[in-house]
């Protein structure tokens, strides 16, 4: 049996619980000795003796394929030609980058499964065990559907969707156990908040406006063009009154069909959502004290006054108002620390022959 060398898996970790896997260019891959696990699947690697099978590795290939393609397109303007995967771009070969990324991710996933098994969350973390669970779950759902029982989620899971479901639930369960074990107090959470507030708790910005508005829809909720012109003239008159010194509350009482001013708050970080709303878009462009023109949205015309604005990145979200989120982030942090430590201490061996020979023919 050829000598087995240890693979050090390098990862970059973020507090939010997302794992961004980087390529390990200095890894030494073991040759031979990892032929098949006890259930007959070829083994690409082992983590503390636990197999990472070729099907698990192939799943990681598929999960990362688009990301690697985008990386080369953005960095090198690479096009998807027949030779793309084997072409060298300034010394970087897409297929090799993809293979190393998939190996890192496969190992990382196996470590997370091992952590879940240690906590009693998962009983069987083998690939065949997963397939058996998938088959049983789909059988259960088929019977439930036939009996007209309520089913949450799809009637039938495919392999990828069920794997994501299992892993998400497992991580959540482990974190819940961790939360009960650590029981972080307020001082612990406040210390975490202070240490990470620049990266996690910067205020995305918001703007507060007062509005005077009126609907131009008829009793059937259809647009009434004549009514719309009347509402526009009313709001023009309200704008004149406001410019002459009438208070916003008095103008709202006289000109809003709601009989009072409405306070609206828009979070500036929700750019996509705000782009769909003319009122939000107008508010985002205003400064305190500004008055808007007449804004048309969803069958109503609006007149806005900006009363407060926090620009993005100029303030922090208050600890007291975000304590539950801080607690979640703290537990996520502790969980990722456990995974990092397990990765750094794991005894990882890779079948160099199988790894080097891998190409896309293995998943076609």
Short mmCIF file of C-alpha atoms in Angstrom, two decimals:
data_model
loop_
_atom_site.label_atom_id
_atom_site.label_comp_id
_atom_site.label_asym_id
_atom_site.label_seq_id
_atom_site.Cartn_x
_atom_site.Cartn_y
_atom_site.Cartn_z
CA UNK A 1 0.00 0.00 0.00
CA UNK A 2 1.40 3.37 -1.00
CA UNK A 3 2.30 5.87 1.67
CA UNK A 4 -0.58 8.13 2.76
CA UNK A 5 0.09 11.78 3.32
CA UNK A 6 -2.00 14.27 5.18
CA UNK A 7 -4.09 16.88 3.43
CA UNK A 8 -4.52 20.24 5.10
CA UNK A 9 -7.82 21.74 4.07
CA UNK A 10 -7.75 25.51 3.98
CA UNK A 11 -10.92 27.46 4.49
CA UNK A 12 -11.94 31.05 4.90
CA UNK A 13 -14.65 31.55 7.47
CA UNK A 14 -17.21 34.32 7.95
CA UNK A 15 -19.16 35.04 11.13
CA UNK A 16 -22.49 34.88 9.31
CA UNK A 17 -22.06 31.13 9.10
CA UNK A 18 -21.18 30.98 5.40
CA UNK A 19 -18.16 28.95 4.43
CA UNK A 20 -16.18 30.30 1.49
CA UNK A 21 -13.87 27.54 0.38
CA UNK A 22 -10.49 28.44 -1.05
CA UNK A 23 -8.22 26.35 -3.16
CA UNK A 24 -5.43 24.48 -1.45
CA UNK A 25 -2.59 24.52 -3.97
CA UNK A 26 -0.03 22.89 -1.66
CA UNK A 27 -2.04 19.81 -0.69
CA UNK A 28 -0.25 16.45 -0.85
CA UNK A 29 -2.55 13.68 -2.05
CA UNK A 30 -2.14 10.09 -0.91
CA UNK A 31 -1.91 7.40 -3.54
CA UNK A 32 -3.99 4.22 -3.51
CA UNK A 33 -5.37 2.36 -0.53
CA UNK A 34 -8.85 3.90 -0.62
CA UNK A 35 -10.76 1.61 -2.94
CA UNK A 36 -14.29 1.26 -1.62
CA UNK A 37 -16.23 1.68 1.58
CA UNK A 38 -18.12 -1.10 3.29
CA UNK A 39 -21.17 -0.44 1.11
CA UNK A 40 -19.32 -0.68 -2.19
CA UNK A 41 -18.91 2.99 -3.14
CA UNK A 42 -15.53 4.15 -4.35
CA UNK A 43 -13.82 6.41 -1.84
CA UNK A 44 -12.20 9.69 -2.83
CA UNK A 45 -10.93 10.51 0.68
CA UNK A 46 -11.31 9.68 4.34
CA UNK A 47 -11.71 12.01 7.31
CA UNK A 48 -10.60 10.34 10.53
CA UNK A 49 -11.31 7.07 8.75
CA UNK A 50 -14.82 8.13 7.63
CA UNK A 51 -15.24 7.75 3.84
CA UNK A 52 -15.96 10.61 1.48
CA UNK A 53 -17.30 8.68 -1.48
CA UNK A 54 -17.03 9.56 -5.15
CA UNK A 55 -20.80 10.31 -5.38
CA UNK A 56 -20.42 12.80 -2.51
CA UNK A 57 -17.43 14.33 -4.27
CA UNK A 58 -19.44 14.53 -7.52
CA UNK A 59 -22.20 16.38 -5.71
CA UNK A 60 -19.66 18.97 -4.59
CA UNK A 61 -18.43 19.25 -8.17
CA UNK A 62 -21.96 20.08 -9.35
CA UNK A 63 -22.50 22.52 -6.47
CA UNK A 64 -19.37 24.50 -7.41
CA UNK A 65 -19.33 24.22 -11.19
CA UNK A 66 -21.20 27.46 -11.90
CA UNK A 67 -19.18 29.40 -9.33
CA UNK A 68 -15.89 28.35 -10.91
CA UNK A 69 -17.19 29.22 -14.38
CA UNK A 70 -18.23 32.68 -13.14
CA UNK A 71 -14.85 33.20 -11.49
CA UNK A 72 -12.98 32.62 -14.76
CA UNK A 73 -15.47 34.66 -16.75
CA UNK A 74 -15.16 37.66 -14.42
CA UNK A 75 -11.37 37.45 -13.95
CA UNK A 76 -10.29 36.43 -17.46
CA UNK A 77 -13.41 37.04 -19.61
CA UNK A 78 -13.23 33.31 -20.35
CA UNK A 79 -15.93 31.90 -22.62
CA UNK A 80 -17.46 28.42 -22.37
CA UNK A 81 -15.60 26.82 -25.23
CA UNK A 82 -15.09 23.02 -25.52
CA UNK A 83 -11.54 23.46 -24.20
CA UNK A 84 -12.47 25.83 -21.36
CA UNK A 85 -11.99 23.40 -18.47
CA UNK A 86 -8.50 22.34 -19.50
CA UNK A 87 -7.18 25.75 -20.65
CA UNK A 88 -4.60 27.54 -18.50
CA UNK A 89 -5.51 31.14 -17.64
CA UNK A 90 -2.40 32.77 -16.20
CA UNK A 91 -1.52 29.41 -14.69
CA UNK A 92 -5.02 28.68 -13.38
CA UNK A 93 -6.80 25.71 -14.94
CA UNK A 94 -10.59 25.65 -14.34
CA UNK A 95 -10.83 21.86 -13.97
CA UNK A 96 -8.06 21.74 -11.38
CA UNK A 97 -9.56 24.65 -9.43
CA UNK A 98 -12.96 22.95 -9.51
CA UNK A 99 -11.56 19.60 -8.35
CA UNK A 100 -9.67 21.12 -5.43
CA UNK A 101 -12.65 23.24 -4.41
CA UNK A 102 -14.95 20.21 -4.52
CA UNK A 103 -12.47 18.18 -2.47
CA UNK A 104 -12.29 20.89 0.19
CA UNK A 105 -16.06 21.18 0.30
CA UNK A 106 -16.58 17.42 0.44
CA UNK A 107 -14.25 17.18 3.42
CA UNK A 108 -15.89 20.16 5.10
CA UNK A 109 -19.36 18.67 4.69
CA UNK A 110 -18.20 15.35 6.11
CA UNK A 111 -16.78 17.13 9.17
CA UNK A 112 -20.14 18.85 9.69
CA UNK A 113 -21.90 15.51 9.42
CA UNK A 114 -19.48 14.03 11.93
CA UNK A 115 -20.18 16.90 14.35
CA UNK A 116 -23.92 16.29 13.97
CA UNK A 117 -23.46 12.57 14.61
CA UNK A 118 -21.43 13.30 17.75
CA UNK A 119 -24.36 15.35 19.03
CA UNK A 120 -26.88 12.62 18.24
CA UNK A 121 -28.50 14.67 15.50
CA UNK A 122 -27.58 12.33 12.64
CA UNK A 123 -27.32 8.58 13.10
CA UNK A 124 -25.93 7.51 9.74
CA UNK A 125 -23.62 9.86 7.78
CA UNK A 126 -22.70 7.42 5.00
CA UNK A 127 -23.76 8.14 1.44
CA UNK A 128 -25.78 4.91 1.23
CA UNK A 129 -27.43 5.74 4.52
CA UNK A 130 -28.48 9.09 3.06
CA UNK A 131 -29.94 7.41 -0.03
CA UNK A 132 -31.92 5.02 2.17
CA UNK A 133 -33.31 7.97 4.14
CA UNK A 134 -34.27 9.70 0.89
CA UNK A 135 -36.09 6.61 -0.36
CA UNK A 136 -37.95 6.20 2.94
CA UNK A 137 -38.93 9.87 3.05
CA UNK A 138 -40.25 9.83 -0.51
CA UNK A 139 -42.23 6.67 0.23
CA UNK A 140 -43.73 8.37 3.29
CA UNK A 141 -44.67 11.41 1.23
CA UNK A 142 -46.20 9.30 -1.53
CA UNK A 143 -48.42 7.48 0.98
CA UNK A 144 -49.35 10.75 2.69
CA UNK A 145 -50.35 12.29 -0.65
CA UNK A 146 -52.41 9.24 -1.55
CA UNK A 147 -54.24 9.58 1.79
CA UNK A 148 -54.82 13.31 1.20
CA UNK A 149 -52.69 14.24 4.20
CA UNK A 150 -50.95 17.60 4.49
CA UNK A 151 -47.40 17.52 3.12
CA UNK A 152 -44.94 20.31 3.76
CA UNK A 153 -42.49 20.81 0.93
CA UNK A 154 -42.44 18.77 -2.29
CA UNK A 155 -44.32 15.53 -2.73
CA UNK A 156 -41.02 13.97 -3.81
CA UNK A 157 -37.49 15.16 -2.99
CA UNK A 158 -34.67 14.84 -5.46
CA UNK A 159 -31.26 13.96 -4.08
CA UNK A 160 -29.84 17.48 -4.01
CA UNK A 161 -32.90 19.08 -2.39
CA UNK A 162 -33.13 16.40 0.28
CA UNK A 163 -29.41 16.68 1.04
CA UNK A 164 -29.76 20.43 1.55
CA UNK A 165 -32.81 19.82 3.75
CA UNK A 166 -30.97 17.26 5.89
CA UNK A 167 -27.84 19.39 6.28
CA UNK A 168 -29.74 22.57 7.10
CA UNK A 169 -31.81 20.83 9.76
CA UNK A 170 -28.74 19.09 11.18
CA UNK A 171 -26.80 22.34 11.53
CA UNK A 172 -29.82 24.01 13.15
CA UNK A 173 -30.20 21.17 15.65
CA UNK A 174 -26.50 21.22 16.56
CA UNK A 175 -26.64 24.98 17.11
CA UNK A 176 -29.69 24.60 19.33
CA UNK A 177 -27.81 22.11 21.48
CA UNK A 178 -24.84 24.46 21.54
CA UNK A 179 -27.05 27.35 22.63
CA UNK A 180 -28.44 25.31 25.54
CA UNK A 181 -24.96 24.26 26.55
CA UNK A 182 -23.34 27.71 26.39
CA UNK A 183 -26.29 29.77 27.64
CA UNK A 184 -24.64 33.06 26.61
CA UNK A 185 -25.48 35.88 29.00
CA UNK A 186 -25.96 39.53 28.15
CA UNK A 187 -22.35 40.46 28.87
CA UNK A 188 -21.09 37.71 26.57
CA UNK A 189 -23.42 38.84 23.83
CA UNK A 190 -22.51 42.49 24.33
CA UNK A 191 -18.80 41.64 24.07
CA UNK A 192 -19.48 39.73 20.87
CA UNK A 193 -21.52 42.65 19.52
CA UNK A 194 -18.71 45.13 20.29
CA UNK A 195 -16.09 42.89 18.68
CA UNK A 196 -18.05 42.35 15.48
CA UNK A 197 -20.27 45.39 15.08
CA UNK A 198 -18.30 46.82 12.17
CA UNK A 199 -18.75 43.69 10.11
CA UNK A 200 -22.21 42.65 11.25
CA UNK A 201 -24.17 45.49 12.74
CA UNK A 202 -23.62 48.56 10.63
CA UNK A 203 -26.97 50.22 10.03
CA UNK A 204 -27.94 49.66 6.39
CA UNK A 205 -29.54 53.09 6.49
CA UNK A 206 -33.13 54.20 6.59
CA UNK A 207 -35.27 57.19 5.79
CA UNK A 208 -38.42 58.33 7.58
CA UNK A 209 -41.04 60.36 5.73
CA UNK A 210 -44.48 61.75 6.44
CA UNK A 211 -47.04 61.36 3.68
CA UNK A 212 -50.26 62.91 2.52
CA UNK A 213 -52.00 60.61 0.09
CA UNK A 214 -55.30 59.93 -1.60
CA UNK A 215 -56.64 57.12 -3.79
CA UNK A 216 -57.86 57.59 -7.35
CA UNK A 217 -59.47 54.15 -7.65
CA UNK A 218 -63.21 53.73 -8.02
CA UNK A 219 -65.45 51.46 -5.95
CA UNK A 220 -64.40 48.46 -8.07
CA UNK A 221 -60.71 49.18 -7.44
CA UNK A 222 -60.27 50.32 -11.03
CA UNK A 223 -58.37 53.44 -12.12
CA UNK A 224 -60.63 56.52 -12.43
CA UNK A 225 -58.72 59.01 -14.58
CA UNK A 226 -61.07 61.86 -13.71
CA UNK A 227 -60.62 61.19 -9.99
CA UNK A 228 -56.88 60.94 -10.48
CA UNK A 229 -56.74 64.45 -11.92
CA UNK A 230 -58.86 65.75 -9.03
CA UNK A 231 -56.50 64.13 -6.47
CA UNK A 232 -53.48 65.60 -8.26
CA UNK A 233 -54.97 69.10 -8.07
CA UNK A 234 -55.74 68.61 -4.38
CA UNK A 235 -52.16 67.59 -3.60
CA UNK A 236 -50.81 70.51 -5.62
CA UNK A 237 -52.93 72.79 -3.45
CA UNK A 238 -51.60 71.00 -0.33
CA UNK A 239 -48.02 71.62 -1.52
CA UNK A 240 -48.75 75.32 -1.89
CA UNK A 241 -50.20 75.45 1.63
CA UNK A 242 -47.17 73.66 3.05
CA UNK A 243 -44.80 76.06 1.30
CA UNK A 244 -46.74 78.94 2.86
CA UNK A 245 -46.22 77.56 6.37
CA UNK A 246 -49.14 75.24 7.01
CA UNK A 247 -48.08 72.34 9.20
CA UNK A 248 -47.92 68.91 7.66
CA UNK A 249 -50.46 67.57 10.14
CA UNK A 250 -52.96 70.32 9.24
CA UNK A 251 -52.44 69.77 5.51
CA UNK A 252 -52.90 66.01 5.93
CA UNK A 253 -56.13 66.54 7.82
CA UNK A 254 -57.45 68.67 4.98
CA UNK A 255 -56.13 66.86 1.91
CA UNK A 256 -55.46 63.20 2.77
CA UNK A 257 -58.33 60.76 2.31
CA UNK A 258 -57.10 59.12 5.51
CA UNK A 259 -57.62 62.35 7.45
CA UNK A 260 -54.15 62.29 8.95
CA UNK A 261 -50.49 62.12 8.02
CA UNK A 262 -48.88 58.70 7.67
CA UNK A 263 -45.34 57.89 8.81
CA UNK A 264 -43.38 55.64 6.44
CA UNK A 265 -39.93 54.17 7.04
CA UNK A 266 -37.83 52.64 4.26
CA UNK A 267 -34.65 50.67 4.79
CA UNK A 268 -32.07 51.84 2.29
CA UNK A 269 -30.37 48.45 2.21
CA UNK A 270 -33.42 46.92 0.48
CA UNK A 271 -32.37 48.29 -2.90
CA UNK A 272 -34.20 45.70 -4.99
CA UNK A 273 -37.43 46.13 -3.06
CA UNK A 274 -37.13 49.91 -3.03
CA UNK A 275 -36.52 49.98 -6.78
CA UNK A 276 -40.01 48.55 -7.27
CA UNK A 277 -41.64 51.28 -5.20
CA UNK A 278 -41.82 54.85 -6.56
CA UNK A 279 -42.55 56.11 -3.03
CA UNK A 280 -39.53 54.33 -1.56
CA UNK A 281 -37.37 55.52 -4.45
CA UNK A 282 -38.45 59.13 -3.94
CA UNK A 283 -37.89 58.89 -0.16
CA UNK A 284 -34.40 57.46 -0.65
CA UNK A 285 -33.37 60.53 -2.64
CA UNK A 286 -34.61 63.00 -0.01
CA UNK A 287 -32.83 64.72 2.85
CA UNK A 288 -34.42 65.84 6.15
CA UNK A 289 -36.68 68.80 5.49
CA UNK A 290 -37.13 68.03 1.79
CA UNK A 291 -40.57 67.95 0.19
CA UNK A 292 -41.24 65.64 -2.72
CA UNK A 293 -43.18 66.17 -5.85
CA UNK A 294 -46.35 64.16 -6.36
CA UNK A 295 -45.58 60.44 -6.47
CA UNK A 296 -47.85 57.85 -8.11
CA UNK A 297 -47.96 54.30 -6.74
CA UNK A 298 -50.58 51.54 -6.71
CA UNK A 299 -53.61 53.71 -7.30
CA UNK A 300 -52.63 56.49 -4.89
CA UNK A 301 -50.88 59.83 -5.21
CA UNK A 302 -48.45 60.85 -2.46
CA UNK A 303 -46.86 64.00 -1.17
CA UNK A 304 -43.85 63.32 1.07
CA UNK A 305 -41.81 65.17 3.65
CA UNK A 306 -38.51 63.71 4.86
CA UNK A 307 -38.17 64.02 8.63
CA UNK A 308 -35.12 61.82 9.35
CA UNK A 309 -32.48 59.90 7.47
CA UNK A 310 -29.58 57.66 8.44
CA UNK A 311 -27.10 57.17 5.63
CA UNK A 312 -25.79 53.61 5.14
CA UNK A 313 -22.73 52.82 7.22
CA UNK A 314 -22.91 55.89 9.44
CA UNK A 315 -24.40 54.24 12.52
CA UNK A 316 -24.72 50.85 14.20
CA UNK A 317 -27.83 48.84 14.87
CA UNK A 318 -28.56 49.11 18.57
CA UNK A 319 -27.56 46.10 20.66
CA UNK A 320 -30.75 46.19 22.73
CA UNK A 321 -32.97 46.10 19.65
CA UNK A 322 -31.02 43.28 18.00
CA UNK A 323 -30.19 41.04 20.96
CA UNK A 324 -31.78 37.93 19.43
CA UNK A 325 -29.86 38.39 16.20
CA UNK A 326 -26.65 38.89 18.17
CA UNK A 327 -27.36 35.66 20.05
CA UNK A 328 -27.89 33.80 16.77
CA UNK A 329 -24.67 35.25 15.35
CA UNK A 330 -22.77 34.31 18.50
CA UNK A 331 -23.95 30.69 18.29
CA UNK A 332 -23.15 30.60 14.55
CA UNK A 333 -19.68 31.83 15.43
CA UNK A 334 -19.16 29.15 18.06
CA UNK A 335 -20.43 26.46 15.68
CA UNK A 336 -18.04 27.55 12.92
CA UNK A 337 -15.20 27.61 15.44
CA UNK A 338 -15.93 23.98 16.27
CA UNK A 339 -15.89 23.07 12.58
CA UNK A 340 -12.62 24.95 12.02
CA UNK A 341 -10.98 23.14 14.91
CA UNK A 342 -12.21 19.77 13.72
CA UNK A 343 -10.88 20.49 10.24
CA UNK A 344 -7.48 21.54 11.54
CA UNK A 345 -7.19 18.40 13.70
CA UNK A 346 -8.68 15.90 11.27
CA UNK A 347 -6.60 13.10 9.78
CA UNK A 348 -7.47 13.44 6.08
CA UNK A 349 -6.27 11.10 3.35
CA UNK A 350 -7.01 11.33 -0.36
CA UNK A 351 -6.78 8.72 -3.09
CA UNK A 352 -4.30 10.53 -5.33
CA UNK A 353 -4.73 8.14 -8.24
CA UNK A 354 -8.50 8.47 -8.27
CA UNK A 355 -8.35 12.24 -7.70
CA UNK A 356 -5.86 12.85 -10.52
CA UNK A 357 -7.81 10.65 -12.93
CA UNK A 358 -11.15 12.36 -12.24
CA UNK A 359 -12.78 14.20 -15.16
CA UNK A 360 -16.31 15.06 -16.27
CA UNK A 361 -16.80 11.59 -17.72
CA UNK A 362 -17.26 10.42 -14.14
CA UNK A 363 -20.55 12.32 -13.78
CA UNK A 364 -21.99 11.89 -17.26
#
